[in-house]
Coordinates of C-alpha atoms and ligand atoms in Angstrom, one line a residue:
Chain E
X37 CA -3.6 -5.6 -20.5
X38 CA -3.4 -8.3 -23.3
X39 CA -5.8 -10.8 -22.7
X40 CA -4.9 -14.6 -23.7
X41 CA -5.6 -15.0 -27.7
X42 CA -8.5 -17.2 -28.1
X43 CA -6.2 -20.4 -29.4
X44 CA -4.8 -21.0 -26.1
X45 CA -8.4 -21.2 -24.7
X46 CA -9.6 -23.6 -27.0
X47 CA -6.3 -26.0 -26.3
X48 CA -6.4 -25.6 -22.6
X49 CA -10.3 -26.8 -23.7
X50 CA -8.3 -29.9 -25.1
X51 CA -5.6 -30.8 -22.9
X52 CA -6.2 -33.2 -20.0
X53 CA -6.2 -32.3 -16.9
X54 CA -3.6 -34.4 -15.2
X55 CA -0.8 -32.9 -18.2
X56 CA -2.2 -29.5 -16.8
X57 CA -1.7 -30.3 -13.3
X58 CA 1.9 -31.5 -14.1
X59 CA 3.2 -28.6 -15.4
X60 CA 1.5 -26.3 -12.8
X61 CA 2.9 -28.3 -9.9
X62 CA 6.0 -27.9 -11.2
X63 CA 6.1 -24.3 -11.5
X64 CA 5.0 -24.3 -8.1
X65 CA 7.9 -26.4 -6.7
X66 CA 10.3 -24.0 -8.6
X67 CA 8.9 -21.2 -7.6
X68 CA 9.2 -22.3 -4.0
X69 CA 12.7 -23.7 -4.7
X70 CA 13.9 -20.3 -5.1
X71 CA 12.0 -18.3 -3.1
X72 CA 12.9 -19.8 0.0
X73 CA 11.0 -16.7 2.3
X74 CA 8.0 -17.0 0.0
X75 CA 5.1 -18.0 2.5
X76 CA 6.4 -17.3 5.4
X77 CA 5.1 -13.5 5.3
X78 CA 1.6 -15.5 5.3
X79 CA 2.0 -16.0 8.6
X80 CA -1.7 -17.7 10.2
X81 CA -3.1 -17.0 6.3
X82 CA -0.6 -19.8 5.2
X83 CA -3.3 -22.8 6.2
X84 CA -5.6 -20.6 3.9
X85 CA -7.0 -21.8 0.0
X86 CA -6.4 -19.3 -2.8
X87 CA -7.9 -19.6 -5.9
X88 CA -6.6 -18.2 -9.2
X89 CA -9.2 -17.8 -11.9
X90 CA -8.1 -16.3 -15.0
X91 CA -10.8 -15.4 -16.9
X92 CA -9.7 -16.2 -20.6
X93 CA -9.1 -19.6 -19.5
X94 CA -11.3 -22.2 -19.0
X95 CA -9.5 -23.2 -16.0
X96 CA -8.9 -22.7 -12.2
X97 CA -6.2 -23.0 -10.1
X98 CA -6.0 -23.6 -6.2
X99 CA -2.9 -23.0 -4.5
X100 CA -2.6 -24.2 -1.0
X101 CA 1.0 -22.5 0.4
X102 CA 0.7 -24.7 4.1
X103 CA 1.6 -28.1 1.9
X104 CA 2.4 -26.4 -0.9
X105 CA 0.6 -27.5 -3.8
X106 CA -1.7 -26.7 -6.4
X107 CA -4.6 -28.2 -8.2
X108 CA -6.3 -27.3 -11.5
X109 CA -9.4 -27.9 -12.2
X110 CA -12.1 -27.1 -15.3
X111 CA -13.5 -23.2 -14.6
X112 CA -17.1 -24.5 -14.7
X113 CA -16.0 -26.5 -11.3
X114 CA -14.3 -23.5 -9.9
X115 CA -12.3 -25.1 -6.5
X116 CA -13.3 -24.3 -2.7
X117 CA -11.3 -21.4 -1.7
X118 CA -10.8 -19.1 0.9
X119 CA -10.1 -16.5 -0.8
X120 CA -10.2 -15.7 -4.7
X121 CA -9.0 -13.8 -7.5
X122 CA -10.2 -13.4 -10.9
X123 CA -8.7 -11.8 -14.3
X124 CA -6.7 -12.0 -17.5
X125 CA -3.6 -14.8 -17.2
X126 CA -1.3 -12.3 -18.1
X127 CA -2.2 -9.9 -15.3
X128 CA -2.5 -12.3 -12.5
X129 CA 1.1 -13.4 -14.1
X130 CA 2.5 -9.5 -13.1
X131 CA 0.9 -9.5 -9.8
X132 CA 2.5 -12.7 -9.0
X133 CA 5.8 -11.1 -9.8
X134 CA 4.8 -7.2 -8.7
X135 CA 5.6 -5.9 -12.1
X136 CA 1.4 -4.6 -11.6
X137 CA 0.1 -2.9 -8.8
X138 CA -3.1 -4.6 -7.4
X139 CA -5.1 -2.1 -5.7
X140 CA -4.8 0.3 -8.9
X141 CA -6.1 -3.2 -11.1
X142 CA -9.1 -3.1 -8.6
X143 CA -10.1 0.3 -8.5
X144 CA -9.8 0.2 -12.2
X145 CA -12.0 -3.4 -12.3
X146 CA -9.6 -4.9 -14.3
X147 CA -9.5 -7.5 -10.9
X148 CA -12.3 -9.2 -8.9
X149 CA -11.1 -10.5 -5.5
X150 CA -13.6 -12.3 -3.3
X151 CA -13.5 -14.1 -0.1
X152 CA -11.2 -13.7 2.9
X153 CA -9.8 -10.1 2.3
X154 CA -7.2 -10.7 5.1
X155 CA -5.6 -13.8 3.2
X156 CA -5.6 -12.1 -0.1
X157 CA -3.9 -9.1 1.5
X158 CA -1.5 -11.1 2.9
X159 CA -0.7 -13.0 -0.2
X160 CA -0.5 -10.2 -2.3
X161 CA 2.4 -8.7 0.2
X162 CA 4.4 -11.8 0.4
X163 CA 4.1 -12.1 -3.4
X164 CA 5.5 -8.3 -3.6
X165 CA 8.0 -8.9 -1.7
X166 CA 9.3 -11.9 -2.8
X167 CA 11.2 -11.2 -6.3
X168 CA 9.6 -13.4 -8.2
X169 CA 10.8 -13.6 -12.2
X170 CA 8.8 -16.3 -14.1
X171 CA 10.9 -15.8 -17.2
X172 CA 14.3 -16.8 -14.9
X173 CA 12.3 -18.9 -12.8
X174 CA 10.9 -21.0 -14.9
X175 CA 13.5 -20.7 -17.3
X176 CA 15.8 -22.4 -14.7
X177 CA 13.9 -25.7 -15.5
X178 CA 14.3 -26.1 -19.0
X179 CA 18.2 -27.4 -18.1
X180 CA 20.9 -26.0 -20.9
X181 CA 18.3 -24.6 -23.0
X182 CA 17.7 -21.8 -19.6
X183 CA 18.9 -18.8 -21.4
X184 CA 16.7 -19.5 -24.5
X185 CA 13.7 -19.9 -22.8
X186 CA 13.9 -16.8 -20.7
X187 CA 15.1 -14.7 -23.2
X188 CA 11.5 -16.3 -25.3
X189 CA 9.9 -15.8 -21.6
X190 CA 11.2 -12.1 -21.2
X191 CA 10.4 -11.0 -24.3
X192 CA 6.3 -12.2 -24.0
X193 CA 6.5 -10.4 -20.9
X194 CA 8.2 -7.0 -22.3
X195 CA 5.2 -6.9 -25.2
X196 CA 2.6 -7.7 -22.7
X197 CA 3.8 -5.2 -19.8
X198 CA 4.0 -2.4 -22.9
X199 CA 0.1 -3.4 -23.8
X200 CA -1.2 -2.8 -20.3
X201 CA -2.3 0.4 -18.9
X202 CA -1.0 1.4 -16.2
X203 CA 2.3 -0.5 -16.4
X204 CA 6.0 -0.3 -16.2
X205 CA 9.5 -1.4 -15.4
Chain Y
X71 CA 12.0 20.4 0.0
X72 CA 12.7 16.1 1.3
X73 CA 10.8 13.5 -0.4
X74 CA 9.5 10.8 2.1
X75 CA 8.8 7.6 0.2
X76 CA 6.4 4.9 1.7
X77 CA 7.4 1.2 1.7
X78 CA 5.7 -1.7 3.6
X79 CA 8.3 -4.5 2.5
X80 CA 12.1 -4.7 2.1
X81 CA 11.5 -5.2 -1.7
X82 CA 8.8 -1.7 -2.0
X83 CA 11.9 -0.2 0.1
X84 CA 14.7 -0.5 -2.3
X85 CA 12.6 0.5 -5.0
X86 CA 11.7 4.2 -2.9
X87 CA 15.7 4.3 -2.4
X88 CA 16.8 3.3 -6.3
X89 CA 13.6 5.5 -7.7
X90 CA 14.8 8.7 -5.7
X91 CA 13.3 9.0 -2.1
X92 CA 15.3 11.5 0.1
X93 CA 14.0 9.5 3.2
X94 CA 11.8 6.3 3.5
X95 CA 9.6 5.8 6.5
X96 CA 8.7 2.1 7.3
X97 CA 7.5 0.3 11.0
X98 CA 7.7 -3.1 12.6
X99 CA 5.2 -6.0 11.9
X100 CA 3.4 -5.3 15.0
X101 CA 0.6 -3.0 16.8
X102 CA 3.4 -0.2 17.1
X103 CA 2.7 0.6 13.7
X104 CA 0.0 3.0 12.0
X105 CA -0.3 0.2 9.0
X106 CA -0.7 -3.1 10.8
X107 CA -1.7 -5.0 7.8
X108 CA -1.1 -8.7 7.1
X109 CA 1.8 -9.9 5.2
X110 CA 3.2 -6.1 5.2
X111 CA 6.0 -4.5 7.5
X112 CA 9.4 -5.3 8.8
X113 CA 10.9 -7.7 11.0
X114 CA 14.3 -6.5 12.9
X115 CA 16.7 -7.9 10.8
X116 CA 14.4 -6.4 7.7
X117 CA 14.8 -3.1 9.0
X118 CA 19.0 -3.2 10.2
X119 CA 19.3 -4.5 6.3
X120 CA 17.0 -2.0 4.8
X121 CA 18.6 0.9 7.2
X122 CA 21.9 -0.4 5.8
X123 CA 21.2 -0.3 1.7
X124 CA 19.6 3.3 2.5
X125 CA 22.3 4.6 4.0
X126 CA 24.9 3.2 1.4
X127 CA 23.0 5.7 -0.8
X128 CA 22.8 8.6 1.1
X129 CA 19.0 7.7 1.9
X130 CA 17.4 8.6 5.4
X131 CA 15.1 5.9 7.0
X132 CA 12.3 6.9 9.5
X133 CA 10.7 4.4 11.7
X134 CA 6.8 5.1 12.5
X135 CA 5.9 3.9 15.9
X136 CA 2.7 5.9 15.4
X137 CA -0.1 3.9 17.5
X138 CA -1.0 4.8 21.1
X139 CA 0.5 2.5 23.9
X140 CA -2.0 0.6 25.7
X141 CA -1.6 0.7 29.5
X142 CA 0.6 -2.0 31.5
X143 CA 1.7 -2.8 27.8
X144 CA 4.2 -0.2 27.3
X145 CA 7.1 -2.8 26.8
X146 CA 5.9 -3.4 23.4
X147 CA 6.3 0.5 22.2
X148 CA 9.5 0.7 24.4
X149 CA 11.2 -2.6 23.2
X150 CA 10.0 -1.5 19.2
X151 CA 12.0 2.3 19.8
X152 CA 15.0 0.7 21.3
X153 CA 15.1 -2.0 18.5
X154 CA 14.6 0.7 15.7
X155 CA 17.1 2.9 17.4
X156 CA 19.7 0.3 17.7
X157 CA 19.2 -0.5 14.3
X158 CA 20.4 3.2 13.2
X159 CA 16.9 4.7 12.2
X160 CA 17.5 8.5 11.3
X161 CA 14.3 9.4 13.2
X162 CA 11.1 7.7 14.6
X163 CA 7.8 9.3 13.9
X164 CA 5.7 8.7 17.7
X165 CA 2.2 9.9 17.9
X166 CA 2.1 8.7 21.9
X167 CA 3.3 12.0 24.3
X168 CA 4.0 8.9 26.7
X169 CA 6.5 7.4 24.2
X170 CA 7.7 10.4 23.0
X171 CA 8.9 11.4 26.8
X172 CA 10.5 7.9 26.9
X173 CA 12.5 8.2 23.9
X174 CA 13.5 11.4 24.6
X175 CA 14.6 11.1 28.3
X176 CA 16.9 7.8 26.9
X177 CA 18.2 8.9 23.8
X178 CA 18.3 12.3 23.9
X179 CA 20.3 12.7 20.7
X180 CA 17.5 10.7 18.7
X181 CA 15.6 12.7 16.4
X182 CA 11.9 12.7 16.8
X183 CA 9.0 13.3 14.3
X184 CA 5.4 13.8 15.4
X185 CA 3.6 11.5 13.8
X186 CA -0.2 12.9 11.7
X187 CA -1.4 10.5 14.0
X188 CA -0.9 13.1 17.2
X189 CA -2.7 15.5 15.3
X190 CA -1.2 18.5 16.6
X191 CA -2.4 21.3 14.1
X192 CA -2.0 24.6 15.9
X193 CA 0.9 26.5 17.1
X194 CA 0.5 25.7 20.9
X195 CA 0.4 22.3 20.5
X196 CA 3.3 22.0 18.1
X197 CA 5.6 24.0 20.3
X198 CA 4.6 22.0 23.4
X199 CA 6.0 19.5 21.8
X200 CA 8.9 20.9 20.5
X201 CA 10.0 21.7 24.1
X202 CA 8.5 19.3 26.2
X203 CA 9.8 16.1 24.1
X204 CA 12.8 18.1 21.6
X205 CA 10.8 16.5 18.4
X206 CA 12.3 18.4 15.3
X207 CA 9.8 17.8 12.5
X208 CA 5.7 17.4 13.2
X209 CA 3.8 15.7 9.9
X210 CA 0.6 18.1 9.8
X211 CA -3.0 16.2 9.8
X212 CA -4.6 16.6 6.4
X213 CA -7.0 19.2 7.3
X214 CA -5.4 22.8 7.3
X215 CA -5.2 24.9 3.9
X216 CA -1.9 26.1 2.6
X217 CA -2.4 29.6 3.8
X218 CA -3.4 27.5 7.4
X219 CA 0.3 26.2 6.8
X220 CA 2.0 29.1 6.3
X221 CA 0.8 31.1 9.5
X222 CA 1.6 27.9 11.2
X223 CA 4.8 27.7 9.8
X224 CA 5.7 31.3 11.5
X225 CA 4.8 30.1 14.7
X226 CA 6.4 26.9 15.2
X227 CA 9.8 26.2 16.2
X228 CA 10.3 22.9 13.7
X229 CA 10.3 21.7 10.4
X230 CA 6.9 20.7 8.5
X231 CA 6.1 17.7 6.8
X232 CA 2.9 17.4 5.0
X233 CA 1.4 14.7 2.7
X234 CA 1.0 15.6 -0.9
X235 CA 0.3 12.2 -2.7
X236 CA -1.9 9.1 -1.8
X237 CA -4.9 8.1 0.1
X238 CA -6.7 10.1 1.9
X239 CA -7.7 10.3 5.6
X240 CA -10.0 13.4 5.7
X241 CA -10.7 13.4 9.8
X242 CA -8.5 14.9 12.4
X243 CA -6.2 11.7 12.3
X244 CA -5.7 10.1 15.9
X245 CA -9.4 11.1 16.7
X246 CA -11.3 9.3 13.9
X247 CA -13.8 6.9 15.5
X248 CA -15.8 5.4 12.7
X249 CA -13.8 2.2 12.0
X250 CA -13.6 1.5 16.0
X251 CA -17.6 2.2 15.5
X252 CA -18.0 -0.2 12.9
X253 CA -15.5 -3.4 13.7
X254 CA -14.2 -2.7 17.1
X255 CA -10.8 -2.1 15.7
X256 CA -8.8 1.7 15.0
X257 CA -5.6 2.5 13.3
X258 CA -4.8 4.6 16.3
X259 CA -5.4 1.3 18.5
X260 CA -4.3 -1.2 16.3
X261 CA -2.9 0.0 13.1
X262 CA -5.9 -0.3 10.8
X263 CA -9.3 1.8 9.3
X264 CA -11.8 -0.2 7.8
X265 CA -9.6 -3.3 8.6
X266 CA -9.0 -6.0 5.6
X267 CA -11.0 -8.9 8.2
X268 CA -13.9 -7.0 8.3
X269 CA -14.5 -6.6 4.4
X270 CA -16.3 -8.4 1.6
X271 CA -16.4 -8.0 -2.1
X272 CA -19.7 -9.2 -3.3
X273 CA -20.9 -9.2 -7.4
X274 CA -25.1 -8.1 -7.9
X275 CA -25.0 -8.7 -11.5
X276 CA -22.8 -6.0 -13.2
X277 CA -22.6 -4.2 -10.0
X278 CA -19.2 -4.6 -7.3
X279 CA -20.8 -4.3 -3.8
X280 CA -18.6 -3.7 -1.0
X281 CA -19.2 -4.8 2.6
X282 CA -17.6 -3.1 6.1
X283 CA -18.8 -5.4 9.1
X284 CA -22.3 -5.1 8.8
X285 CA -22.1 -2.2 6.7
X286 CA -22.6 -2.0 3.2
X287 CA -20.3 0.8 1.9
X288 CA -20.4 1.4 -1.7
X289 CA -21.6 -0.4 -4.7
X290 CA -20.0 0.6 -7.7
X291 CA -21.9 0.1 -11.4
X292 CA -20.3 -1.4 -14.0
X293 CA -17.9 0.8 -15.6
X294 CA -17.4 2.8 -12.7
X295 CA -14.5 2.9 -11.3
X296 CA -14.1 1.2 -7.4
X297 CA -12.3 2.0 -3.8
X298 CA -11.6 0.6 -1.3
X299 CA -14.3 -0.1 1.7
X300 CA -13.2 3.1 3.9
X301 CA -15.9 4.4 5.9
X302 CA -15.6 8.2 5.6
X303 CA -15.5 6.9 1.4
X304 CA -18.6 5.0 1.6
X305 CA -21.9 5.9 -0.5
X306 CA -24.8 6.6 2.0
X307 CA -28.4 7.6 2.4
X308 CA -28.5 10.3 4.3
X309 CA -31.9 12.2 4.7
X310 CA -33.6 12.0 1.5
X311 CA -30.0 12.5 -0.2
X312 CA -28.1 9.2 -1.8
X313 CA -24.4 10.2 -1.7
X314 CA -21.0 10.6 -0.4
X315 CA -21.5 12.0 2.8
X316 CA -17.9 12.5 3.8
X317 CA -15.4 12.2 0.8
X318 CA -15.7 10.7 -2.3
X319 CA -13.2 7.6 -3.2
X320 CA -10.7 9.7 -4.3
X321 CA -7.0 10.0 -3.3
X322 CA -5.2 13.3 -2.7
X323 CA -2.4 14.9 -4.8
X324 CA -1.4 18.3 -4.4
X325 CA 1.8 18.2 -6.4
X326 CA 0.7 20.5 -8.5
X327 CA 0.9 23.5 -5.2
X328 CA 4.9 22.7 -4.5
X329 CA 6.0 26.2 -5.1
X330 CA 3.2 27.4 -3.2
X331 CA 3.8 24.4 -0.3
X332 CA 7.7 25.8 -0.5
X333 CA 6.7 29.3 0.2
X334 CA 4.4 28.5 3.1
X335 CA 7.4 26.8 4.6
X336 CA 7.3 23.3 4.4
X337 CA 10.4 21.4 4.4
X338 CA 9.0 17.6 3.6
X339 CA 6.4 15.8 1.0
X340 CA 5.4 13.1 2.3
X341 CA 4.1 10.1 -0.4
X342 CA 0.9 8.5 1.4
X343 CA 0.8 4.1 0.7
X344 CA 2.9 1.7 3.1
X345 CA -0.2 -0.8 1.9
X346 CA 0.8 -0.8 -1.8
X347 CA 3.0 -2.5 -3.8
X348 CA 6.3 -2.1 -4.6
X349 CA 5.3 -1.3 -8.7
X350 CA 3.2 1.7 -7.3
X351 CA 6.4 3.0 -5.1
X352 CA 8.6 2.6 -7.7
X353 CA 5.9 4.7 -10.4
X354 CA 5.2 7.0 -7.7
X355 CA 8.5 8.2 -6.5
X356 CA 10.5 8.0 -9.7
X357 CA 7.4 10.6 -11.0
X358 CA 6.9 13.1 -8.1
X359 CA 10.7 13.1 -7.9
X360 CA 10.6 14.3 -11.8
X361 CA 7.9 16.8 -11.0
X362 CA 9.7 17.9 -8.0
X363 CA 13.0 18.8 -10.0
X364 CA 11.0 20.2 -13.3
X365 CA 9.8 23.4 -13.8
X366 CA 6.4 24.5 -13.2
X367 CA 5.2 24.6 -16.7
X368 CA 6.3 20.9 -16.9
X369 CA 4.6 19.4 -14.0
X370 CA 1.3 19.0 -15.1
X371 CA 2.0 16.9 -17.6
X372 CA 4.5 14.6 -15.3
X373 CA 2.4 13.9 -13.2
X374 CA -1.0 13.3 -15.3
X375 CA 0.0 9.5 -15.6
X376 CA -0.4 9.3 -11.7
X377 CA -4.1 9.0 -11.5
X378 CA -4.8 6.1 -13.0
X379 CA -3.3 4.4 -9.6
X380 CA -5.6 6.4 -7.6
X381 CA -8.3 5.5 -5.4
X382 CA -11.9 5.6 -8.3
X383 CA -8.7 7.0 -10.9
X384 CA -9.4 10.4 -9.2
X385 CA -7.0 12.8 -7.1
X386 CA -8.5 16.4 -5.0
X387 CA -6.1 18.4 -3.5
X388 CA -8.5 17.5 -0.2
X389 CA -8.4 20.0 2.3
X390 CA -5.4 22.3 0.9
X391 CA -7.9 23.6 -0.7
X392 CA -11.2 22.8 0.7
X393 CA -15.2 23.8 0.2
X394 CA -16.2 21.6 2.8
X395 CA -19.9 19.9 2.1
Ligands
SF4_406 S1 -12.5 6.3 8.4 FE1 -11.5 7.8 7.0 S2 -11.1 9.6 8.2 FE2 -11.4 7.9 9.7 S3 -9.4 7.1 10.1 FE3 -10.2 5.9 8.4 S4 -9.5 6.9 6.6 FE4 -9.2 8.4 8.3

């Protein structure tokens, strides 16, 4: 799968933290917005920490579905967590939305999970099952200029999806 | 010959359905069912829906209720068939005699399918079934050769389903005891081997370790490709011998026998993976669906794509075919 080109490292290097933050918790509410069902397949693993550590970032995130909320924090201060996972952006992207298949990105080492097995299980299931679509999703938030951005949105996704091996729909 | 198409959530279920599954076989989110995992399975209204958008497209849905009752807690298993039969399930796949008795004496016109999990592999136990409890298909345990199939096949007085595709359970299924060994817990008791609590992924240096209980199972080097922490999969010294001792990490795909498999008399394929995602359903079926409706010359080729989803991105054709160790 593509990784990240090198640029966007060296930015996320450069942007403060708290503009960082921002943005993420706002995907997050969005996401939740519209995916009403989204934690409840969690069940008891919904009190649970999961960290996602993309590894051509220099940054981590900690999502936290029980309040919900996410923090971001530099990657050489990697968050507490119950449970991790660790790989390129784009690819934790497609897991988030099922468009990957996790276990085939593990046996294949593209993915590193660590930590509570039970939790990450679980998360990965509810995040299969619940439909996410970042381009529409996020695209949503960007008010009359929607269908521009997730056309932009779909398209990044389309090239990336064709780079990564294996991959479809 | 049927194609039965695994999904663990409503979403991996439509995509079996819209990628070309004759039948999909699903189960409750409870001990009832085989693949008790977290976050995975069906709750009632989940299954009535998913029955529903089957059905709409001429798409059979079987529901596994493939674990062993436990005593005084029958109620469970009995309120799970009467729920999945309500709901309009085309058959239930039972593993329990005790359940299968029950479901037949109360709803005789239910179809019933003996789950891999009963492990009835010979013709005496198959066709003591097939009277006793009227089931009408039995899914054969993984261990019989396809010329074991076809003499079976003769004998019996229902349809077979065997797997063809997926991970691979190399014991007599229902009778494995090594994940009750090592963490107290069983898919035939409570719908899980080498359950997800019980395992760790550690990193020594460039080297993935993985962890069962207090078991270490497998360390992989870098580069080479990983599975999952299965006991009867893990790497282990055995007398002065470092090795698989059971199976290798492998999964099984025997696609490439389906002329042979249709000969010997089976009637099904099943597709092994309740536990994986919906993009591995949707690759999976939409492909062996291909291979299944292309000529033989064509096949191969189909279905090369499929093993980099595999368990160490390696298939056998287990023990269809078998030199045993
Ligand atoms: S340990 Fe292996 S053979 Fe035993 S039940 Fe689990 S998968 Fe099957």
């Amino acid at each position: 799968m593509m990784r990240l080109p090198t640029f966007f490292s060296m930015l996320a290097k450069h942007v403060p933290l708290p503009v960082i933050q921002q943005a993420a918790a706002a995907m997050l509410t969005q996401i939740v917005r519209r995916h009403g069902g989204l934690f409840e397949r969690l069940g008891e693993h919904r009190e649970k920490r999961y960290a996602f550590l993309p590894s051509d970032l220099p940054l981590a995130f900690l999502v936290e579905p029980a309040i919900p909320a996410v923090s971001v924090s530099r990657a050489q201060r990697p968050p507490a967590a119950d449970a991790a996972v660790e790989g390129p952006l784009f690819m934790l992207l497609a897991l988030m939305e099922g468009r990957q298949d996790a276990d085939a990105l593990f046996f294949s080492r593209d993915l590193t999970v660590t930590g509570d097995m039970e939790a990450m299980l679980a998360l990965r299931n509810a995040l299969d099952d619940s439909g996410i679509d970042l381009p529409g999703d996020l695209g949503a938030m960007a008010g009359p200029l929607a269908p521009f951005v997730s056309r932009a949105a779909s398209g990044v996704r389309s090239r990336v999806l064709a780079e990564g091996n294996p991959s479809w729909n | 010959m049927e194609l039965i198409c695994p999904a663990g959530t409503p979403a991996a279920f439509r995509e079996a359905v819209d990628a070309g599954a004759d039948a999909v076989y699903c189960g409750f989110r409870d001990e009832t069912n085989a693949r008790n995992f977290p976050g995975l399975n069906f709750t009632r209204d989940e299954l009535t829906e998913a029955i529903g958008y089957a059905r709409r497209r001429g798409v059979k849905t079987l529901v596994a209720l493939n674990t062993f009752m436990r005593a005084g807690q029958e109620d469970i298993w009995y309120r799970a068939a009467a729920d999945a039969v309500k709901a309009g399930a085309d058959a239930l796949i039972l593993a329990d005699f005790g359940l299968m008795a029950h479901v037949a004496e109360t709803w005789p016109e239910q179809r019933i399918h003996v789950s891999v999990q009963a492990s009835a592999s010979n013709a005496e136990a198959v066709n003591f079934l097939v009277d006793a409890f009227g089931a009408r298909r039995v899914v054969l345990p993984r261990t019989l050769t396809i010329d074991d199939i076809a003499r079976l096949a003769r004998q019996i007085r229902c349809e077979i389903e065997i797997f063809v595709f997926g991970g691979l359970c190399v014991m007599a299924e229902g009778r494995c005891s090594l994940s009750s060994y090592a963490t107290g817990r069983s898919p035939n008791m409570n719908g899980v081997c080498s359950p997800a609590s019980h395992v760790q992924y550690r990193r020594e240096g460039d080297a993935l370790v993985s962890v069962l209980g207090d078991y270490t199972i497998n360390r992989f080097p870098a580069g080479e490709a990983a599975g999952y922490p299965t006991l009867c999969k893990g790497r282990f010294h055995v007398g002065d011998k470092d090795g698989y001792a059971f199976e290798d990490p492998v999964s099984l795909d025997v696609m490439d026998q389906i002329d042979r498999l249709r000969d010997a008399g089976v009637s099904a394929l099943k597709i092994e993976g309740r536990q994986r995602g919906k993009a591995y359903v949707a690759e999976v079926v939409a492909t062996l669906r291909r291979a299944l409706d292309a000529s033989a010359e064509e096949r191969g080729r189909i279905l090369a794509r499929l093993r980099l989803l595999s368990e160490g991105n390696r298939t056998t054709a287990g023990a269809y075919e078998k030199r045993w160790r």
